[in-house]
Coordinates of C-alpha atoms in Angstrom, one line a residue:
Chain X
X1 CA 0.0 0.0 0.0
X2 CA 2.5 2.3 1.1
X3 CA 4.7 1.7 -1.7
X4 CA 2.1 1.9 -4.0
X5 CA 1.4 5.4 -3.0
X6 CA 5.2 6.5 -3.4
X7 CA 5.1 4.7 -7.1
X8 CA 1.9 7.1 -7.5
X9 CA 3.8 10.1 -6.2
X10 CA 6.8 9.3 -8.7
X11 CA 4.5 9.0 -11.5
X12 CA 2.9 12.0 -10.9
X13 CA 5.3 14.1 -10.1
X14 CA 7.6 13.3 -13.0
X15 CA 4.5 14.1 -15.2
X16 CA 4.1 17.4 -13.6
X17 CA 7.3 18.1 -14.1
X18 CA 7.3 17.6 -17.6
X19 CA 3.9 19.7 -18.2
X20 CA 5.8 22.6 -16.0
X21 CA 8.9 22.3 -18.2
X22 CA 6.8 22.7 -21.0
X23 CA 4.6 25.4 -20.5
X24 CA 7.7 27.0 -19.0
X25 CA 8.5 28.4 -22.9
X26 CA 6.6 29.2 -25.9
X27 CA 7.5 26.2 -28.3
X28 CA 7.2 23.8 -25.0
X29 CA 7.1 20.2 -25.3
X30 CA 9.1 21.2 -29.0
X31 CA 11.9 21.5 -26.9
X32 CA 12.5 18.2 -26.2
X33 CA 12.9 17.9 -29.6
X34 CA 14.4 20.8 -30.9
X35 CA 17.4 21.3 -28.4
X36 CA 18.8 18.1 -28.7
X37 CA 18.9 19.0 -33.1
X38 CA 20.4 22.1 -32.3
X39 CA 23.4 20.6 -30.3
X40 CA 23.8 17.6 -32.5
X41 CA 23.9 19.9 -35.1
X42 CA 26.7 21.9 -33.8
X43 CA 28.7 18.5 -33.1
X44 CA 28.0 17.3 -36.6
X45 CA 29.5 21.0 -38.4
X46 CA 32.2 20.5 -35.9
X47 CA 32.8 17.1 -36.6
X48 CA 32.1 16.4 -40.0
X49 CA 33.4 19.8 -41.8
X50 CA 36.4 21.5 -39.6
X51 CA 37.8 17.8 -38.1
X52 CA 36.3 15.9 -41.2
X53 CA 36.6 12.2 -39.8
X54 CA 36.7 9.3 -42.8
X55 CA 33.2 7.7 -41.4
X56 CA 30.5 7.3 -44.0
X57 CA 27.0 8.6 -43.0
X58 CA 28.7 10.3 -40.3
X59 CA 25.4 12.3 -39.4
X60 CA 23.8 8.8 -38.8
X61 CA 26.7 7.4 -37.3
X62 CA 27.0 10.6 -35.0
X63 CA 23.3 10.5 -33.9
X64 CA 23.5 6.7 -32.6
X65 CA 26.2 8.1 -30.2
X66 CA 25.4 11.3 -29.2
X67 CA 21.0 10.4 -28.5
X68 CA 22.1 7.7 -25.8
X69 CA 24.6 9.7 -24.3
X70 CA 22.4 12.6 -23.9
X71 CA 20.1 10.1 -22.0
X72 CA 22.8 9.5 -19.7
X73 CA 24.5 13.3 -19.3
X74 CA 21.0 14.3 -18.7
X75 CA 19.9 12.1 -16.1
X76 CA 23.0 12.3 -14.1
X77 CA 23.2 15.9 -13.8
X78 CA 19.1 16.7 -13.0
X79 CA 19.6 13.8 -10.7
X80 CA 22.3 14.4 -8.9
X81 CA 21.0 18.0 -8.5
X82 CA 17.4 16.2 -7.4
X83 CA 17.4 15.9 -3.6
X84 CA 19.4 19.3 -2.8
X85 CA 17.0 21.2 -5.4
X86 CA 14.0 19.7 -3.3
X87 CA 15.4 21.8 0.0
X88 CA 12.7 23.8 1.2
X89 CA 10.3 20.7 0.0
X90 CA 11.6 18.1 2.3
X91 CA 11.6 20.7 5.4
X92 CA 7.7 21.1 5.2
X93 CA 6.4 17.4 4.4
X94 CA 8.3 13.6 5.3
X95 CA 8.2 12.0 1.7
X96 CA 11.3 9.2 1.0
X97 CA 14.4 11.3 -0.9
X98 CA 14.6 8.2 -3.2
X99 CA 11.6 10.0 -4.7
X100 CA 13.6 13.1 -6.6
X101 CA 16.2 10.7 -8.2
X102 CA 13.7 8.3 -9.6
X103 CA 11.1 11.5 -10.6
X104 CA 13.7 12.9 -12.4
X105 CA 15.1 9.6 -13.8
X106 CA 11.5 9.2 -15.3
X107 CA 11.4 12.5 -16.8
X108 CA 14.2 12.1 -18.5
X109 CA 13.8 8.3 -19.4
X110 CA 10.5 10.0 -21.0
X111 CA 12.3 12.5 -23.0
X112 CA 14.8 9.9 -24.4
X113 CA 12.0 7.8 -25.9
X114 CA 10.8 10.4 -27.8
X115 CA 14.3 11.0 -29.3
X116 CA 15.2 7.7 -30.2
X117 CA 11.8 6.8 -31.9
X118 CA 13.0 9.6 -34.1
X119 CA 16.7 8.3 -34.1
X120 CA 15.3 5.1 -35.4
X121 CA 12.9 6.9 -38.1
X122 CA 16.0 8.7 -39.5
X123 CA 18.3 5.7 -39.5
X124 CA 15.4 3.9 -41.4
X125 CA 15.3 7.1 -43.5
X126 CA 19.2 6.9 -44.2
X127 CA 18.3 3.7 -46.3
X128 CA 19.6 1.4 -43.0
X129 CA 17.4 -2.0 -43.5
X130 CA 15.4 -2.8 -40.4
X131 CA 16.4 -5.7 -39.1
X132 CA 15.4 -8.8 -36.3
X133 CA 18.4 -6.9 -34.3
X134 CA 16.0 -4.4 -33.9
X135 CA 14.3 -6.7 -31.1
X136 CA 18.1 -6.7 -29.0
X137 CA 16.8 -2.7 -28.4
X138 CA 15.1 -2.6 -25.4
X139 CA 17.7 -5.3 -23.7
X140 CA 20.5 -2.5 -24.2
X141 CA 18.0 0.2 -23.1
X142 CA 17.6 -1.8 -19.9
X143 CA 21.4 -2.2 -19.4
X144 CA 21.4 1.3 -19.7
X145 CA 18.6 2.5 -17.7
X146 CA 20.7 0.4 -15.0
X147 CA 23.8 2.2 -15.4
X148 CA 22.3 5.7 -15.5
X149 CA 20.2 4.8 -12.1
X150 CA 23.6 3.3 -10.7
X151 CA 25.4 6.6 -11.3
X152 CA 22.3 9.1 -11.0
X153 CA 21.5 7.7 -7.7
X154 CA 24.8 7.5 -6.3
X155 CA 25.4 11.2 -7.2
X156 CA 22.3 12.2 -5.6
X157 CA 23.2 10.6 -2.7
X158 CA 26.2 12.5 -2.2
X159 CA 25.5 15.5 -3.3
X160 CA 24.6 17.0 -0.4
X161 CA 27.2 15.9 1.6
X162 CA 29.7 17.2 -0.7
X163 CA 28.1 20.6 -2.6
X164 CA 31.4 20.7 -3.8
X165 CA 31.4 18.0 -6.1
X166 CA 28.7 19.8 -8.5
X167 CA 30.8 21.9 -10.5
X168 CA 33.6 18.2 -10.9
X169 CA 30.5 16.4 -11.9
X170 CA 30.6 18.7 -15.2
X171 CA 34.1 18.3 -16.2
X172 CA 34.1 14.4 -15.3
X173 CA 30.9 14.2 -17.6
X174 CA 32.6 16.4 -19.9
X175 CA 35.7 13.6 -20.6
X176 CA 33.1 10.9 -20.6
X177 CA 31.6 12.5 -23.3
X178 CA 35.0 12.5 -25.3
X179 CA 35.6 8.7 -24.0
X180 CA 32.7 7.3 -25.3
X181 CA 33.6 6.7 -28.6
X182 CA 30.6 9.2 -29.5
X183 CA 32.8 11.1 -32.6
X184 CA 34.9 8.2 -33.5
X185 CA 34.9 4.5 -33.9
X186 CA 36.5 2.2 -30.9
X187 CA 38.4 0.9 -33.6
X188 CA 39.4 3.9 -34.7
X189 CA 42.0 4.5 -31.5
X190 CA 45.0 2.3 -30.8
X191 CA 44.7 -1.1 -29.2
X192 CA 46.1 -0.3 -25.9
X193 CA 43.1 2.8 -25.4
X194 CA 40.4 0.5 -27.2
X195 CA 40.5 -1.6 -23.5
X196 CA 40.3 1.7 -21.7
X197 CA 37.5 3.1 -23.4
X198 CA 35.6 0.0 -23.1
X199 CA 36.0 0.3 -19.1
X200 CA 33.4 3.0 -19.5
X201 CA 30.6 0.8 -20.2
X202 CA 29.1 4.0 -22.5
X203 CA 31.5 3.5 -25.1
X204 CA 30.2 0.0 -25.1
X205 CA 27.0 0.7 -24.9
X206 CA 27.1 2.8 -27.9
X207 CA 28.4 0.8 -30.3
X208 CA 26.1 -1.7 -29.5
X209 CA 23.4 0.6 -30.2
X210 CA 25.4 1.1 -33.4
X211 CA 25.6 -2.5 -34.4
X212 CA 21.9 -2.7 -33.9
X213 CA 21.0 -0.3 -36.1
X214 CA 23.9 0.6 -38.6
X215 CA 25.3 -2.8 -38.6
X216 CA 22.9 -5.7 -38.1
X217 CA 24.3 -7.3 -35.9
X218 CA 23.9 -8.6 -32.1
X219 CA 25.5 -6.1 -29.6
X220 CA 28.0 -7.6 -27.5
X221 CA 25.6 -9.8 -24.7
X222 CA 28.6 -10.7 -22.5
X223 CA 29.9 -7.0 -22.2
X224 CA 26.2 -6.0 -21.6
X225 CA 25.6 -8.9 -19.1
X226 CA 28.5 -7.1 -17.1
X227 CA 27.1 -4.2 -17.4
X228 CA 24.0 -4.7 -16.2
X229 CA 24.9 -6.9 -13.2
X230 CA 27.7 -4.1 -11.9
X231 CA 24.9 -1.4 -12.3
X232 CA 22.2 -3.2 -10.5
X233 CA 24.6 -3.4 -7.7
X234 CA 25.5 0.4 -8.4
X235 CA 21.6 1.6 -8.6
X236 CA 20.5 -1.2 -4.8
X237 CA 23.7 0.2 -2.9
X238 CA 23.0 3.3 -4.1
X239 CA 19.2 3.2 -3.1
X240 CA 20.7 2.0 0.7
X241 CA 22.5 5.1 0.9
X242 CA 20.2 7.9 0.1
X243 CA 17.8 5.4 2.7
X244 CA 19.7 5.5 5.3
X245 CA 20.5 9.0 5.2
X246 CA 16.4 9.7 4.7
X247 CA 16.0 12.1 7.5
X248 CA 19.1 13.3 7.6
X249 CA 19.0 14.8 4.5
X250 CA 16.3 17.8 5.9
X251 CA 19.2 18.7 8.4
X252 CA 21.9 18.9 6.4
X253 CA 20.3 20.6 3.4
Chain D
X1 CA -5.4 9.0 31.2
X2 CA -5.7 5.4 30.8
X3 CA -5.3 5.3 27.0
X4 CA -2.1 4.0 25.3
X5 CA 0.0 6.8 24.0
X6 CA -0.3 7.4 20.2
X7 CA 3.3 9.1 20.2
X8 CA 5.9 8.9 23.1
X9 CA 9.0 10.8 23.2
X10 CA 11.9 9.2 25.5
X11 CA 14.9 11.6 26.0
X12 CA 14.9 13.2 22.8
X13 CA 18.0 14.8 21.4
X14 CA 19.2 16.4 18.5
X15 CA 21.6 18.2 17.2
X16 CA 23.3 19.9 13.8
X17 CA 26.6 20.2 12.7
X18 CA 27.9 23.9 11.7
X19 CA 30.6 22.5 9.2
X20 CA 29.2 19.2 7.7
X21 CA 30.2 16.4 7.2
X22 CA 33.4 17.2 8.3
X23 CA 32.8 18.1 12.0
X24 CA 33.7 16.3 14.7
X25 CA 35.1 18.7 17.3
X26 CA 32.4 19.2 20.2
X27 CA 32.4 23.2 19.4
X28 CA 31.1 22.6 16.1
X29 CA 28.2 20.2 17.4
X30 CA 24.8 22.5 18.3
X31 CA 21.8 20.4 20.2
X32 CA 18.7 22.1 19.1
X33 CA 16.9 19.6 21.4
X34 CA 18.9 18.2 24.2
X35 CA 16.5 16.1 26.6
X36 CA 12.5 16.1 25.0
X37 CA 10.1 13.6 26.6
X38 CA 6.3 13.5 26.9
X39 CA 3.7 11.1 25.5
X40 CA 0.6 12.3 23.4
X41 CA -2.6 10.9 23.8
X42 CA -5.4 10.2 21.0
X43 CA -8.0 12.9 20.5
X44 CA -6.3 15.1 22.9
X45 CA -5.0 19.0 21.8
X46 CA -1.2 19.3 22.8
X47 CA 0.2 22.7 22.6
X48 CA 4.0 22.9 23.0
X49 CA 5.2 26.5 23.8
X50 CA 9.1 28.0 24.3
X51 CA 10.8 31.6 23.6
X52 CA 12.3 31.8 19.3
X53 CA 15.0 29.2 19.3
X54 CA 13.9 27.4 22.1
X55 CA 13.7 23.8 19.4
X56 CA 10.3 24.2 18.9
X57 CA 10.2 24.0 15.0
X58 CA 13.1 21.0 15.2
X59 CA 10.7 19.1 17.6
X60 CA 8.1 19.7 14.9
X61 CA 10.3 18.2 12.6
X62 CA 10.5 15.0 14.4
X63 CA 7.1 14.4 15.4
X64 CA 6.2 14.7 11.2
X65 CA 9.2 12.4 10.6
X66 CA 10.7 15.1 8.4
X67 CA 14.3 14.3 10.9
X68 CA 15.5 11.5 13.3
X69 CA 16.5 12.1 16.5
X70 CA 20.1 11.5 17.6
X71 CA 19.6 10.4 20.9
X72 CA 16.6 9.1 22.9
X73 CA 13.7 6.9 21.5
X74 CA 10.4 7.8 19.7
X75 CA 7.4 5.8 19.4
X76 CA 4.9 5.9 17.3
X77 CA 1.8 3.9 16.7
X78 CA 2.0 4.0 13.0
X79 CA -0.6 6.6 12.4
X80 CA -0.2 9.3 10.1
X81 CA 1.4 12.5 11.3
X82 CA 1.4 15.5 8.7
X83 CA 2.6 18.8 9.4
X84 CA -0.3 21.1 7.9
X85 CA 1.6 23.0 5.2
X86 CA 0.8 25.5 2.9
X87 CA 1.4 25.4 -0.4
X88 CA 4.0 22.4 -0.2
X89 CA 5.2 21.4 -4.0
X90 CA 3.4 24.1 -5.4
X91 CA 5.0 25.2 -8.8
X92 CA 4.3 28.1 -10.6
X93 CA 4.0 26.8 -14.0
X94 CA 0.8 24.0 -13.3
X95 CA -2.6 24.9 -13.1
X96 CA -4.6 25.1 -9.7
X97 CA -6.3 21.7 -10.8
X98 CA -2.6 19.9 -11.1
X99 CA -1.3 22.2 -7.7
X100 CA -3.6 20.7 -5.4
X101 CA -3.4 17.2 -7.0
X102 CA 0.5 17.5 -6.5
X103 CA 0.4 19.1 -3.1
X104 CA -2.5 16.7 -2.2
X105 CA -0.5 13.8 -2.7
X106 CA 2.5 15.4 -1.5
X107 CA 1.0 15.7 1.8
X108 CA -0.3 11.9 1.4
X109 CA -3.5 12.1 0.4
X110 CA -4.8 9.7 -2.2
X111 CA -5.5 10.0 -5.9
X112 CA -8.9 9.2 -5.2
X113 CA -9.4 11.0 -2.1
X114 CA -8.2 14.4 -4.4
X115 CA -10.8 13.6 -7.1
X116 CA -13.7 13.2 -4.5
X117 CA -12.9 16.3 -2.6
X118 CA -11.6 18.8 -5.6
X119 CA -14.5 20.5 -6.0
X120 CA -15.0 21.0 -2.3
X121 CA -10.9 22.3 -2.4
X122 CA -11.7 24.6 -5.4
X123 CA -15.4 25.9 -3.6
X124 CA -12.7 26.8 -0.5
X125 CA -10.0 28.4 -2.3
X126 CA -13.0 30.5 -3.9
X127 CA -10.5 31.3 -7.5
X128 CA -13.6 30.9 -9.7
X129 CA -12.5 30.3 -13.3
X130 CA -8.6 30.6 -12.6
X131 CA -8.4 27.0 -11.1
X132 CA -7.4 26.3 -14.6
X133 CA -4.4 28.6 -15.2
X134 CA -1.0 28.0 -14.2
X135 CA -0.3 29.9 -10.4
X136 CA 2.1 32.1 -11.5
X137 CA -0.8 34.0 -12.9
X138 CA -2.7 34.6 -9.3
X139 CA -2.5 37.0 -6.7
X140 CA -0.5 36.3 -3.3
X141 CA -4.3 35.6 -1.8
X142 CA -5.4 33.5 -4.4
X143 CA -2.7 31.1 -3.5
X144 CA -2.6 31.8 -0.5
X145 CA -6.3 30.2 -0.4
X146 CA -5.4 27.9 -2.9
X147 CA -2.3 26.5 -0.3
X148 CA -5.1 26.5 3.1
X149 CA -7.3 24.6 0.9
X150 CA -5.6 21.4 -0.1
X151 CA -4.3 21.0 3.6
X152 CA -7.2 21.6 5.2
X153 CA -8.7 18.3 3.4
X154 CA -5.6 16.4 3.9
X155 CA -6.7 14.0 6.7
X156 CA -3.9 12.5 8.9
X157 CA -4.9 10.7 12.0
X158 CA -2.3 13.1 13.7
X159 CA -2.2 17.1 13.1
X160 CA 0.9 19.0 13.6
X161 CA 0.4 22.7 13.3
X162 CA 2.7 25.1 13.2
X163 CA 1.4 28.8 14.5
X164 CA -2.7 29.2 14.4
X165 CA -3.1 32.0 12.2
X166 CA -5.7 32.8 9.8
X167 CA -4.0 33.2 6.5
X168 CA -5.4 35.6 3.1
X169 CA -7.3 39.0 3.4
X170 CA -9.9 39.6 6.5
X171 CA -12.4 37.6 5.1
X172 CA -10.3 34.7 4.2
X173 CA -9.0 34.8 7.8
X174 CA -11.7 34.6 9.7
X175 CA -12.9 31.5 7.8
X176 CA -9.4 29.8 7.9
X177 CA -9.1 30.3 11.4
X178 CA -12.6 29.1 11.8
X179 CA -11.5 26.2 10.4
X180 CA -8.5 25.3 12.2
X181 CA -10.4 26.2 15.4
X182 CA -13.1 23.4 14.5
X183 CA -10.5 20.8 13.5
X184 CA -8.7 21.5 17.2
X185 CA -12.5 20.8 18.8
X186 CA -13.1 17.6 17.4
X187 CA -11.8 14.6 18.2
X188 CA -8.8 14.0 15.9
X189 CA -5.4 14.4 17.9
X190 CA -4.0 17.8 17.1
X191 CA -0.5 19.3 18.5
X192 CA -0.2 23.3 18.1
X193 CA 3.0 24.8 18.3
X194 CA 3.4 28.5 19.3
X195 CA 5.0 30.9 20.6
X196 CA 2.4 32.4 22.2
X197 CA 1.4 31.4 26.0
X198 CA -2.3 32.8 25.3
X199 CA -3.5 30.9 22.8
X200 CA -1.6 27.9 24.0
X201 CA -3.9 28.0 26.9
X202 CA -7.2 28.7 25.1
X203 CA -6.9 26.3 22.4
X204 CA -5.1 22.8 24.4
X205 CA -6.2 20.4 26.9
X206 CA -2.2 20.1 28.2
X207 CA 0.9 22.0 27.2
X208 CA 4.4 21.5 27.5
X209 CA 6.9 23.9 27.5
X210 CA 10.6 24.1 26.0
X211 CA 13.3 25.9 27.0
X212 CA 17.1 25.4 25.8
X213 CA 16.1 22.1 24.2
X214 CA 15.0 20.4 27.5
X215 CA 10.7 20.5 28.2
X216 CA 10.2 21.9 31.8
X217 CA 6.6 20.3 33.1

């Protein structure tokens, strides 16, 4: 019962959220949709013209990298922000602080689909065939969802302990960005780096969602296995923390 | 009193650190509440009174199970305690429909319960056609009435209240503070907080008073 109602209360908040952030601007809900062109954009006349890499359909190829990661940056940062942003909300009424991460991880999770069913329509577009691979999609969506709760909830559990670690949390998402094999091909970079990159499970991540739909083939299921058992334990240990410290959170904050 | 306590406070202490995390040193270490005890009863009206800083509003806090104590035990009898809140959650950018769902549920009401008692909220509030426009577009007392609404239909078995005071214009007051006034008559256990000796003694059956964290009677 009781956990239904805090299910209820993460639904709906996250919901309100989303109708707030969109009647927050003119365009609204177009937003979600138009921001993430306007950046890839940028990344693509960076990319493509001044730095010209030797990767055909690099708009396509650029796309399948930088849509998941923006799942990811997103989540992280509006989650790790979520329990210290909810201040003056947690003095006045008891509700569990594992509430803001997931509300926010929902928003965003929301947002994301949107994206990526237009991701899909413009790799279709691109004259990709659609394949059975296709059905491997929400399996690497799931490993995901688990790595971006893993870090989201671990950074919102910390956060207010250490205000400080806000402004690193940019930078260090910053050279993830740049590590995740999001301009370039893993292949691309000598042997010795490939291993390193793959450490950061979003450069594997992403080129599985690129062998799904560029490639046709099967992502890597051991690599994603990994992933998605490390994360799990990541997103429960995570979950402990920000429980145990549940009312001290009001004090602190 | 030969009832079971519905809350009961055993040596209650608690205290904040000035730097942090960090802190260990004693100097850094401030008990709000140093030794709290006293049991509530059901249906009873407690007020709790004490001079600004005294830990009133941190002993607050720990009856709604905002904080946990540091020392000293609490019981409770699994009811629900709400602190009666105005406009908690509110954001500027919903409508007065989706405010008092959000703050409804915020201060754990029901889905259902909202739907059955909306009109009744939105009759209160008295914001005529506005209920449909995002907040940001009232006045201060629209809101204001908006806020006293939703609590007062929120329901817990246990009301904390922070200050009586009629809230809006001179209208508005009279009625809110009508309304408090009745829920403190009736039999639903109420504790009343204030700084205020006088209407501590008007309003309670018992009070307790706080001074440098510790409760004198």
């Amino acid at each position: 019962m009781k956990l239904q109602r805090e299910l209820n209360l993460i639904f709906y908040k996250a919901c309100a959220e989303l109708r707030a952030e969109a009647a927050r601007t003119y365009a609204g809900f177009l937003w979600w949709i138009i921001e993430p062109l306007i950046s890839m954009g940028i990344y693509y006349l960076v990319f493509s013209f001044i730095l010209a890499r030797n990767i055909e359909n690099y708009a396509v190829f650029l796309c399948c990298g930088l849509i998941p990661w923006r799942w990811f940056q997103s989540s992280v940062m509006c989650g790790a922000n979520s329990v210290i942003s909810s201040r003056s909300l947690m003095q006045q009424v008891y509700i569990h602080k594992l509430i803001f991460p997931c509300t926010s991880l929902l928003s965003n999770t929301f947002k994301f689909l949107i994206i990526l069913a237009l991701l899909i329509a413009f790799v279709l577009l691109s004259g990709y065939p659609i394949s059975i691979k296709y059905t491997a999609i929400p399996i690497i969506m799931l490993a995901q969802g688990a790595f971006i709760a893993g870090c989201t909830l671990w950074c919102a559990a910390i956060m207010p302990f250490l205000p400080d670690f806000r402004l690193l949390l940019l930078n260090l998402l910053q050279l993830m960005m740049f590590m995740s094999a999001i301009f370039y091909k893993v292949e691309a970079v000598p042997e010795k780096l490939q291993t390193l990159l793959l450490l950061n499970p979003m450069t594997g991540i992403i080129s599985g969602y690129r062998d799904i739909l560029l490639f046709q083939k099967w992502p890597d299921w051991s690599y994603l296995g990994a992933i998605l058992f490390v994360s799990t334990l990541l997103a429960v240990s995570g979950s402990l923390v920000i429980h145990r410290f549940n009312r001290i959170y009001p004090k602190i904050a | 009193m030969t009832k079971q306590p519905v809350i009961s406070l055993k040596n209650i202490g608690v205290c904040y650190r000035r730097h942090g995390l960090f802190s260990r040193k004693p100097k850094n270490i401030f008990w709000a509440l140093e030794d709290v005890s006293f049991d509530v009863y059901p249906g009873e009206t407690l007020g709790i009174t004490g001079r600004n800083g005294a830990g009133k509003s941190t002993l607050l806090k720990i009856l709604a199970g905002i904080i946990s104590p540091d020392r000293g035990t609490i019981k409770m009898s699994g009811l629900r305690t709400t602190l009666l809140s105005l406009q908690a959650g509110f954001d500027p950018f919903l409508t007065g429909r989706q405010n008092i769902t959000l703050s409804g549920m915020l201060l754990g009401m029901t889905r259902k319960e909202i739907t059955e008692k909306e009109e009744e909220i939105i009759a209160l509030a008295d914001i005529g056609d506005f209920i449909n426009q995002p907040i940001r577009t009232y006045s201060t007392g629209m809101r204001v009435r908006l806020g006293f609404a939703t609590a007062h239909y929120v329901d817990p078995d246990i009301l904390l209240i922070d200050e009586v005071l009629g809230v809006g214009d001179a209208d508005f007051q009279k009625k809110s503070s009508a309304l408090i006034h009745n829920k403190i008559n009736s039999d639903q256990t109420v504790i009343i907080v204030s700084h205020s000796p006088a209407v501590i003694k008007n309003l309670c059956d018992r009070s307790i008073t706080i001074e440098h964290g510790k409760n004198l009677n």
